Amino acid sequence: MSRMTVNDRPVEFEMDPQTPLLWALRDAANLTGTKYGCGIGDCGACTVLVDGSPLRSCLITIAECEGRFVKTIEGLSDDRSHPVQQALVAEQAIQCGFCTPGIVINAAALLARNPDPDEAEIKQAIPNLCRCGVYPRLVRAVQRAGRVMRREETISAAPAPGITAEDAARAVPALAPATASADTGSATDTPQE
């Protein structure tokens, strides 16, 4: 049995101690924000914070995490209020989103160490692979998140912290559900036979 703290909660994994942390998080803890990408530590999609340091969860076992503090993308912010999350949305630095959790974790770790990184520091700290190629926007987003953390800027483009998904859809017209025309019935009606 491996014991650790995951997202500020004590957790015991009754699994083989050599199980990669990635699979314990996804399969046993149902924390599926951490993604399986390559399985060999190259892509960074599975990055989590372990004792505040970004680590590839596919490369570290639950035995190696015994007694440590693990933070996943779900634990970074439950209401999308972390400056990195806000800035990625505002800078449109998210495409398919698969690599995003690992990128957010690496960016948050960087900004915790240095809230004013230059482009070279950002590229070194976030070596994640993004098939969509958001890298120029990613650099701008991390720099913007740093300005937010330094209280030099606020972001109003993303939903406000604490807003529910339903309220966000009402506040951001592009996210609002489509309404059906009068002759087709409402969008929630079930087809009549």
Short mmCIF file of C-alpha atoms in Angstrom, two decimals:
data_model
loop_
_atom_site.label_atom_id
_atom_site.label_comp_id
_atom_site.label_asym_id
_atom_site.label_seq_id
_atom_site.Cartn_x
_atom_site.Cartn_y
_atom_site.Cartn_z
CA MET A 1 0.00 0.00 0.00
CA SER A 2 1.40 3.39 -1.00
CA ARG A 3 0.37 6.47 0.94
CA MET A 4 0.71 10.02 -0.29
CA THR A 5 -1.19 13.29 -0.39
CA VAL A 6 -2.93 13.96 -3.70
CA ASN A 7 -4.49 17.38 -4.24
CA ASP A 8 -4.36 18.07 -0.49
CA ARG A 9 -6.08 14.79 0.44
CA PRO A 10 -4.44 11.73 2.00
CA VAL A 11 -4.63 8.77 -0.37
CA GLU A 12 -3.73 5.10 -0.04
CA PHE A 13 -3.21 3.11 -3.24
CA GLU A 14 -3.70 -0.62 -2.82
CA MET A 15 -1.79 -1.41 -5.99
CA ASP A 16 1.54 -2.91 -6.95
CA PRO A 17 4.13 -0.43 -5.60
CA GLN A 18 5.81 -0.39 -9.03
CA THR A 19 2.66 0.97 -10.69
CA PRO A 20 3.41 4.24 -12.45
CA LEU A 21 1.84 7.20 -10.66
CA LEU A 22 0.04 8.05 -13.92
CA TRP A 23 -2.06 4.89 -13.80
CA ALA A 24 -2.77 5.16 -10.09
CA LEU A 25 -4.06 8.70 -10.61
CA ARG A 26 -6.13 7.88 -13.69
CA ASP A 27 -7.41 4.39 -12.87
CA ALA A 28 -7.63 4.31 -9.08
CA ALA A 29 -8.19 7.97 -8.17
CA ASN A 30 -10.24 8.86 -11.29
CA LEU A 31 -8.10 11.96 -11.85
CA THR A 32 -8.14 11.76 -15.63
CA GLY A 33 -6.86 15.27 -16.31
CA THR A 34 -3.35 13.82 -16.26
CA LYS A 35 -2.97 12.40 -19.76
CA TYR A 36 -1.14 9.36 -21.12
CA GLY A 37 0.86 10.50 -24.10
CA CYS A 38 3.98 8.52 -24.88
CA GLY A 39 4.67 6.47 -21.75
CA ILE A 40 8.40 7.20 -21.87
CA GLY A 41 8.56 10.73 -20.46
CA ASP A 42 9.12 12.58 -23.74
CA CYS A 43 5.81 14.36 -24.39
CA GLY A 44 5.00 15.82 -20.95
CA ALA A 45 1.23 15.23 -21.15
CA CYS A 46 1.36 13.33 -17.84
CA THR A 47 3.25 16.00 -15.86
CA VAL A 48 2.18 16.51 -12.24
CA LEU A 49 3.75 18.34 -9.32
CA VAL A 50 5.48 16.13 -6.77
CA ASP A 51 6.57 18.12 -3.73
CA GLY A 52 6.25 21.22 -5.93
CA SER A 53 8.47 19.95 -8.76
CA PRO A 54 7.08 19.00 -12.16
CA LEU A 55 7.63 15.29 -12.85
CA ARG A 56 6.45 12.94 -15.58
CA SER A 57 3.97 10.66 -13.80
CA CYS A 58 4.58 7.87 -16.31
CA LEU A 59 8.17 7.61 -15.05
CA ILE A 60 7.66 7.67 -11.27
CA THR A 61 6.15 4.79 -9.32
CA ILE A 62 3.67 5.07 -6.49
CA ALA A 63 6.37 3.57 -4.22
CA GLU A 64 8.62 6.52 -5.08
CA CYS A 65 5.78 8.87 -4.13
CA GLU A 66 5.31 7.38 -0.67
CA GLY A 67 4.79 10.22 1.83
CA ARG A 68 5.04 12.91 -0.84
CA PHE A 69 2.64 15.64 -1.98
CA VAL A 70 1.21 15.24 -5.48
CA LYS A 71 -0.79 17.91 -7.29
CA THR A 72 -2.59 17.20 -10.55
CA ILE A 73 -4.29 19.60 -12.93
CA GLU A 74 -7.53 19.02 -10.99
CA GLY A 75 -5.84 20.19 -7.79
CA LEU A 76 -4.23 23.29 -9.28
CA SER A 77 -7.56 25.10 -9.37
CA ASP A 78 -11.05 23.72 -9.15
CA ASP A 79 -12.60 26.81 -10.72
CA ARG A 80 -10.19 27.66 -13.57
CA SER A 81 -8.84 30.61 -11.61
CA HIS A 82 -5.11 29.88 -11.77
CA PRO A 83 -3.40 32.65 -13.78
CA VAL A 84 -1.89 30.11 -16.19
CA GLN A 85 -5.31 28.67 -16.98
CA GLN A 86 -6.78 32.14 -17.41
CA ALA A 87 -3.92 33.31 -19.64
CA LEU A 88 -3.99 30.22 -21.86
CA VAL A 89 -7.66 30.87 -22.59
CA ALA A 90 -7.16 34.61 -23.08
CA GLU A 91 -4.23 34.10 -25.47
CA GLN A 92 -6.03 31.29 -27.32
CA ALA A 93 -3.07 29.03 -26.59
CA ILE A 94 -5.17 25.87 -26.44
CA GLN A 95 -6.04 23.86 -29.51
CA CYS A 96 -7.04 20.20 -29.03
CA GLY A 97 -6.25 20.41 -25.30
CA PHE A 98 -4.62 17.00 -24.90
CA CYS A 99 -1.21 18.38 -23.92
CA THR A 100 -2.68 21.29 -21.95
CA PRO A 101 -2.69 19.75 -18.44
CA GLY A 102 1.03 19.00 -18.58
CA ILE A 103 1.80 22.42 -20.03
CA VAL A 104 -0.24 24.14 -17.31
CA ILE A 105 1.56 22.19 -14.57
CA ASN A 106 5.01 23.04 -15.99
CA ALA A 107 4.06 26.70 -16.45
CA ALA A 108 2.67 26.93 -12.90
CA ALA A 109 5.87 25.41 -11.50
CA LEU A 110 7.99 27.88 -13.50
CA LEU A 111 5.97 30.89 -12.36
CA ALA A 112 6.12 29.72 -8.74
CA ARG A 113 9.92 29.87 -9.02
CA ASN A 114 10.12 32.95 -11.25
CA PRO A 115 7.04 35.10 -11.94
CA ASP A 116 8.92 37.06 -14.63
CA PRO A 117 10.55 34.52 -16.97
CA ASP A 118 11.94 35.44 -20.36
CA GLU A 119 11.18 33.50 -23.53
CA ALA A 120 14.24 31.24 -23.22
CA GLU A 121 13.34 30.30 -19.63
CA ILE A 122 9.79 29.49 -20.68
CA LYS A 123 10.93 27.27 -23.55
CA GLN A 124 13.37 25.46 -21.26
CA ALA A 125 10.83 24.96 -18.45
CA ILE A 126 8.03 23.80 -20.77
CA PRO A 127 9.52 21.20 -23.14
CA ASN A 128 6.11 19.59 -23.69
CA LEU A 129 5.21 18.37 -27.15
CA CYS A 130 2.17 20.03 -28.69
CA ARG A 131 1.03 18.57 -31.98
CA CYS A 132 -1.09 21.66 -32.64
CA GLY A 133 1.93 23.99 -32.44
CA VAL A 134 0.73 26.60 -29.95
CA TYR A 135 4.27 27.52 -28.92
CA PRO A 136 4.29 31.27 -29.81
CA ARG A 137 0.95 31.78 -28.07
CA LEU A 138 2.12 29.63 -25.16
CA VAL A 139 5.08 31.94 -24.51
CA ARG A 140 2.78 34.97 -24.57
CA ALA A 141 0.31 33.24 -22.24
CA VAL A 142 2.99 32.34 -19.67
CA GLN A 143 4.36 35.87 -19.74
CA ARG A 144 0.83 37.21 -19.29
CA ALA A 145 0.16 34.81 -16.40
CA GLY A 146 3.35 36.11 -14.79
CA ARG A 147 2.08 39.68 -15.07
CA VAL A 148 -1.19 38.58 -13.44
CA MET A 149 0.74 36.89 -10.63
CA ARG A 150 2.78 40.08 -10.15
CA ARG A 151 -0.53 42.03 -10.05
CA GLU A 152 0.43 44.12 -13.07
CA GLU A 153 -2.53 42.92 -15.14
CA THR A 154 -5.89 41.22 -14.88
CA ILE A 155 -7.58 38.98 -17.40
CA SER A 156 -11.19 39.57 -18.28
CA ALA A 157 -11.42 37.35 -21.37
CA ALA A 158 -11.72 34.10 -19.45
CA PRO A 159 -14.64 33.23 -17.18
CA ALA A 160 -14.23 34.73 -13.74
CA PRO A 161 -12.97 32.44 -10.97
CA GLY A 162 -15.80 30.66 -9.22
CA ILE A 163 -18.20 30.84 -12.14
CA THR A 164 -20.08 27.65 -12.96
CA ALA A 165 -19.99 26.18 -16.44
CA GLU A 166 -23.65 27.09 -16.90
CA ASP A 167 -23.06 30.71 -15.88
CA ALA A 168 -19.99 30.85 -18.13
CA ALA A 169 -22.12 29.74 -21.08
CA ARG A 170 -24.56 32.57 -20.37
CA ALA A 171 -21.77 35.13 -19.89
CA VAL A 172 -19.77 34.12 -22.98
CA PRO A 173 -22.13 33.99 -26.00
CA ALA A 174 -19.87 31.64 -27.97
CA LEU A 175 -20.32 29.06 -25.22
CA ALA A 176 -24.11 29.43 -25.03
CA PRO A 177 -26.15 26.49 -26.26
CA ALA A 178 -27.75 26.99 -29.64
CA THR A 179 -31.45 27.68 -29.61
CA ALA A 180 -33.66 25.91 -32.10
CA SER A 181 -36.07 27.78 -34.34
CA ALA A 182 -39.80 27.70 -33.57
CA ASP A 183 -40.57 25.20 -36.34
CA THR A 184 -38.08 22.58 -35.09
CA GLY A 185 -38.97 22.67 -31.40
CA SER A 186 -36.60 23.32 -28.54
CA ALA A 187 -33.03 22.04 -28.45
CA THR A 188 -33.88 19.80 -25.50
CA ASP A 189 -37.02 18.20 -26.98
CA THR A 190 -36.85 14.53 -27.80
CA PRO A 191 -37.99 13.47 -31.27
CA GLN A 192 -41.68 12.63 -31.55
CA GLU A 193 -42.69 9.38 -33.18
#
